[in-house]
Amino acid sequence: QSNYGNKRRTRHIDDEPHYEPEQTDLQIGDKVRHQMFGIGQVTSIDGTIIGVYFEKTSKTTKLNVAFAPLQKL
């Protein structure tokens, strides 16, 4: 995690409540559930940023699983 030279801001971000994924076991093609967007399918993975195509919205949304945990179905 980069702090962009601002240690005070980094401490603030670290103090905010967030979900700490142990390790994402998601793979492209997996079905997942998000509490707001509903059921979707993983379309991309870039670290903790997961792209998911949600059936409810018919759109792909990129989510940071550190803040928006996904339940693998």
Tab-separated table of N, CA and C in Angstrom:
chain	number	residue	atom	x	y	z
A	1	GLN	N	0.852	-1.179	0.000
A	1	GLN	CA	0.000	0.000	0.000
A	1	GLN	C	0.886	1.227	0.000
A	2	SER	N	0.684	2.084	-0.963
A	2	SER	CA	1.486	3.285	-1.068
A	2	SER	C	0.863	4.399	-0.255
A	3	ASN	N	1.711	5.201	0.378
A	3	ASN	CA	1.166	6.297	1.162
A	3	ASN	C	1.365	7.636	0.472
A	4	TYR	N	1.956	7.645	-0.717
A	4	TYR	CA	2.165	8.851	-1.512
A	4	TYR	C	2.832	9.953	-0.694
A	5	GLY	N	3.723	9.571	0.226
A	5	GLY	CA	4.465	10.545	0.998
A	5	GLY	C	3.666	11.217	2.102
A	6	ASN	N	2.490	10.740	2.405
A	6	ASN	CA	1.656	11.373	3.416
A	6	ASN	C	1.352	10.361	4.512
A	7	LYS	N	2.229	10.285	5.503
A	7	LYS	CA	2.070	9.279	6.547
A	7	LYS	C	0.816	9.509	7.383
A	8	ARG	N	0.445	10.744	7.621
A	8	ARG	CA	-0.752	11.019	8.421
A	8	ARG	C	-1.987	10.457	7.732
A	9	ARG	N	-2.098	10.650	6.436
A	9	ARG	CA	-3.240	10.133	5.691
A	9	ARG	C	-3.246	8.600	5.718
A	10	THR	N	-2.082	7.991	5.622
A	10	THR	CA	-2.005	6.535	5.648
A	10	THR	C	-2.523	5.997	6.979
A	11	ARG	N	-2.131	6.611	8.090
A	11	ARG	CA	-2.631	6.173	9.386
A	11	ARG	C	-4.140	6.304	9.456
A	12	HIS	N	-4.680	7.384	8.911
A	12	HIS	CA	-6.135	7.586	8.896
A	12	HIS	C	-6.819	6.475	8.106
A	13	ILE	N	-6.292	6.151	6.948
A	13	ILE	CA	-6.893	5.107	6.122
A	13	ILE	C	-6.820	3.768	6.844
A	14	ASP	N	-5.684	3.468	7.487
A	14	ASP	CA	-5.537	2.200	8.191
A	14	ASP	C	-6.507	2.077	9.361
A	15	ASP	N	-6.914	3.214	9.944
A	15	ASP	CA	-7.833	3.199	11.079
A	15	ASP	C	-9.285	3.016	10.658
A	16	GLU	N	-9.604	3.228	9.384
A	16	GLU	CA	-10.976	3.096	8.925
A	16	GLU	C	-11.378	1.624	8.913
A	17	PRO	N	-12.629	1.338	9.257
A	17	PRO	CA	-13.068	-0.067	9.227
A	17	PRO	C	-13.081	-0.600	7.803
A	18	HIS	N	-12.562	-1.769	7.628
A	18	HIS	CA	-12.573	-2.413	6.315
A	18	HIS	C	-12.378	-3.912	6.489
A	19	TYR	N	-12.713	-4.631	5.458
A	19	TYR	CA	-12.607	-6.082	5.428
A	19	TYR	C	-11.219	-6.445	4.947
A	20	GLU	N	-10.527	-7.296	5.662
A	20	GLU	CA	-9.195	-7.749	5.273
A	20	GLU	C	-9.294	-9.155	4.694
A	21	PRO	N	-9.317	-9.286	3.369
A	21	PRO	CA	-9.373	-10.634	2.813
A	21	PRO	C	-8.067	-11.369	3.073
A	22	GLU	N	-8.167	-12.624	3.499
A	22	GLU	CA	-6.953	-13.411	3.736
A	22	GLU	C	-6.211	-13.598	2.422
A	23	GLN	N	-6.916	-14.050	1.436
A	23	GLN	CA	-6.372	-14.221	0.096
A	23	GLN	C	-7.576	-14.491	-0.788
A	24	THR	N	-7.656	-13.781	-1.885
A	24	THR	CA	-8.820	-13.981	-2.727
A	24	THR	C	-8.726	-15.332	-3.417
A	25	ASP	N	-9.726	-16.157	-3.194
A	25	ASP	CA	-9.751	-17.462	-3.847
A	25	ASP	C	-10.689	-17.418	-5.047
A	26	LEU	N	-11.029	-16.204	-5.461
A	26	LEU	CA	-11.909	-16.053	-6.615
A	26	LEU	C	-11.129	-16.235	-7.903
A	27	GLN	N	-11.823	-16.776	-8.895
A	27	GLN	CA	-11.251	-16.935	-10.224
A	27	GLN	C	-12.236	-16.382	-11.229
A	28	ILE	N	-11.735	-15.983	-12.385
A	28	ILE	CA	-12.607	-15.493	-13.452
A	28	ILE	C	-13.614	-16.581	-13.789
A	29	GLY	N	-14.878	-16.180	-13.839
A	29	GLY	CA	-15.955	-17.119	-14.117
A	29	GLY	C	-16.733	-17.535	-12.882
A	30	ASP	N	-16.174	-17.298	-11.687
A	30	ASP	CA	-16.867	-17.654	-10.451
A	30	ASP	C	-18.140	-16.828	-10.270
A	31	LYS	N	-19.160	-17.461	-9.710
A	31	LYS	CA	-20.387	-16.768	-9.331
A	31	LYS	C	-20.206	-16.227	-7.921
A	32	VAL	N	-20.651	-14.980	-7.696
A	32	VAL	CA	-20.518	-14.343	-6.394
A	32	VAL	C	-21.801	-13.603	-6.032
A	33	ARG	N	-21.920	-13.269	-4.750
A	33	ARG	CA	-23.048	-12.462	-4.274
A	33	ARG	C	-22.499	-11.245	-3.542
A	34	HIS	N	-23.085	-10.081	-3.844
A	34	HIS	CA	-22.772	-8.828	-3.165
A	34	HIS	C	-24.058	-8.353	-2.514
A	35	GLN	N	-23.982	-7.832	-1.291
A	35	GLN	CA	-25.213	-7.513	-0.573
A	35	GLN	C	-26.050	-6.433	-1.237
A	36	MET	N	-25.468	-5.534	-2.030
A	36	MET	CA	-26.263	-4.510	-2.727
A	36	MET	C	-26.574	-4.883	-4.174
A	37	PHE	N	-25.581	-5.410	-4.887
A	37	PHE	CA	-25.719	-5.663	-6.322
A	37	PHE	C	-26.304	-7.031	-6.651
A	38	GLY	N	-26.324	-7.923	-5.690
A	38	GLY	CA	-26.899	-9.242	-5.922
A	38	GLY	C	-25.891	-10.227	-6.484
A	39	ILE	N	-26.372	-11.116	-7.353
A	39	ILE	CA	-25.550	-12.193	-7.905
A	39	ILE	C	-24.862	-11.722	-9.178
A	40	GLY	N	-23.597	-12.116	-9.302
A	40	GLY	CA	-22.831	-11.751	-10.485
A	40	GLY	C	-21.771	-12.779	-10.791
A	41	GLN	N	-21.006	-12.487	-11.863
A	41	GLN	CA	-19.943	-13.389	-12.294
A	41	GLN	C	-18.647	-12.595	-12.420
A	42	VAL	N	-17.566	-13.139	-11.853
A	42	VAL	CA	-16.262	-12.481	-11.884
A	42	VAL	C	-15.755	-12.427	-13.324
A	43	THR	N	-15.389	-11.209	-13.761
A	43	THR	CA	-14.888	-11.025	-15.123
A	43	THR	C	-13.417	-10.629	-15.167
A	44	SER	N	-12.900	-10.072	-14.055
A	44	SER	CA	-11.480	-9.704	-14.003
A	44	SER	C	-11.013	-9.651	-12.563
A	45	ILE	N	-9.704	-9.850	-12.386
A	45	ILE	CA	-9.098	-9.807	-11.060
A	45	ILE	C	-7.767	-9.076	-11.175
A	46	ASP	N	-7.604	-8.027	-10.331
A	46	ASP	CA	-6.349	-7.291	-10.272
A	46	ASP	C	-6.057	-7.015	-8.799
A	47	GLY	N	-5.410	-7.952	-8.142
A	47	GLY	CA	-5.169	-7.835	-6.700
A	47	GLY	C	-6.481	-7.944	-5.940
A	48	THR	N	-6.822	-6.885	-5.192
A	48	THR	CA	-8.088	-6.888	-4.458
A	48	THR	C	-9.208	-6.216	-5.250
A	49	ILE	N	-8.922	-5.782	-6.477
A	49	ILE	CA	-9.947	-5.178	-7.340
A	49	ILE	C	-10.523	-6.273	-8.233
A	50	ILE	N	-11.819	-6.527	-8.039
A	50	ILE	CA	-12.498	-7.600	-8.753
A	50	ILE	C	-13.570	-6.997	-9.652
A	51	GLY	N	-13.538	-7.330	-10.932
A	51	GLY	CA	-14.585	-6.920	-11.861
A	51	GLY	C	-15.679	-7.972	-11.864
A	52	VAL	N	-16.919	-7.544	-11.664
A	52	VAL	CA	-18.042	-8.477	-11.589
A	52	VAL	C	-19.172	-7.982	-12.478
A	53	TYR	N	-19.674	-8.863	-13.346
A	53	TYR	CA	-20.860	-8.559	-14.138
A	53	TYR	C	-22.065	-8.985	-13.311
A	54	PHE	N	-22.893	-8.000	-12.935
A	54	PHE	CA	-24.063	-8.277	-12.109
A	54	PHE	C	-25.316	-8.401	-12.970
A	55	GLU	N	-26.064	-9.474	-12.736
A	55	GLU	CA	-27.302	-9.731	-13.478
A	55	GLU	C	-28.329	-8.632	-13.228
A	56	LYS	N	-28.423	-8.167	-11.983
A	56	LYS	CA	-29.422	-7.176	-11.576
A	56	LYS	C	-29.287	-5.865	-12.346
A	57	THR	N	-28.042	-5.426	-12.582
A	57	THR	CA	-27.796	-4.148	-13.256
A	57	THR	C	-27.406	-4.311	-14.717
A	58	SER	N	-27.104	-5.532	-15.120
A	58	SER	CA	-26.613	-5.811	-16.482
A	58	SER	C	-25.369	-4.990	-16.813
A	59	LYS	N	-24.532	-4.765	-15.797
A	59	LYS	CA	-23.298	-4.002	-15.975
A	59	LYS	C	-22.168	-4.668	-15.202
A	60	THR	N	-20.941	-4.389	-15.643
A	60	THR	CA	-19.759	-4.842	-14.922
A	60	THR	C	-19.331	-3.740	-13.964
A	61	THR	N	-19.100	-4.110	-12.722
A	61	THR	CA	-18.687	-3.170	-11.689
A	61	THR	C	-17.373	-3.656	-11.099
A	62	LYS	N	-16.431	-2.727	-10.889
A	62	LYS	CA	-15.162	-3.077	-10.252
A	62	LYS	C	-15.277	-2.763	-8.769
A	63	LEU	N	-14.974	-3.755	-7.948
A	63	LEU	CA	-15.097	-3.641	-6.506
A	63	LEU	C	-13.784	-3.985	-5.827
A	64	ASN	N	-13.454	-3.238	-4.796
A	64	ASN	CA	-12.291	-3.550	-3.977
A	64	ASN	C	-12.793	-4.446	-2.851
A	65	VAL	N	-12.386	-5.706	-2.847
A	65	VAL	CA	-12.901	-6.643	-1.846
A	65	VAL	C	-12.461	-6.299	-0.425
A	66	ALA	N	-11.527	-5.354	-0.276
A	66	ALA	CA	-11.170	-4.886	1.057
A	66	ALA	C	-12.295	-4.060	1.666
A	67	PHE	N	-13.168	-3.499	0.834
A	67	PHE	CA	-14.270	-2.676	1.306
A	67	PHE	C	-15.630	-3.262	0.955
A	68	ALA	N	-15.687	-4.098	-0.044
A	68	ALA	CA	-16.952	-4.672	-0.508
A	68	ALA	C	-16.791	-6.190	-0.640
A	69	PRO	N	-16.887	-6.902	0.469
A	69	PRO	CA	-16.662	-8.347	0.407
A	69	PRO	C	-17.679	-9.056	-0.477
A	70	LEU	N	-17.200	-10.034	-1.216
A	70	LEU	CA	-18.037	-10.841	-2.091
A	70	LEU	C	-18.126	-12.252	-1.522
A	71	GLN	N	-19.307	-12.821	-1.597
A	71	GLN	CA	-19.495	-14.194	-1.159
A	71	GLN	C	-19.441	-15.103	-2.390
A	72	LYS	N	-18.506	-16.031	-2.392
A	72	LYS	CA	-18.388	-16.973	-3.499
A	72	LYS	C	-19.525	-17.982	-3.403
A	73	LEU	N	-20.209	-18.220	-4.515
A	73	LEU	CA	-21.335	-19.169	-4.531
A	73	LEU	C	-20.902	-20.510	-5.074
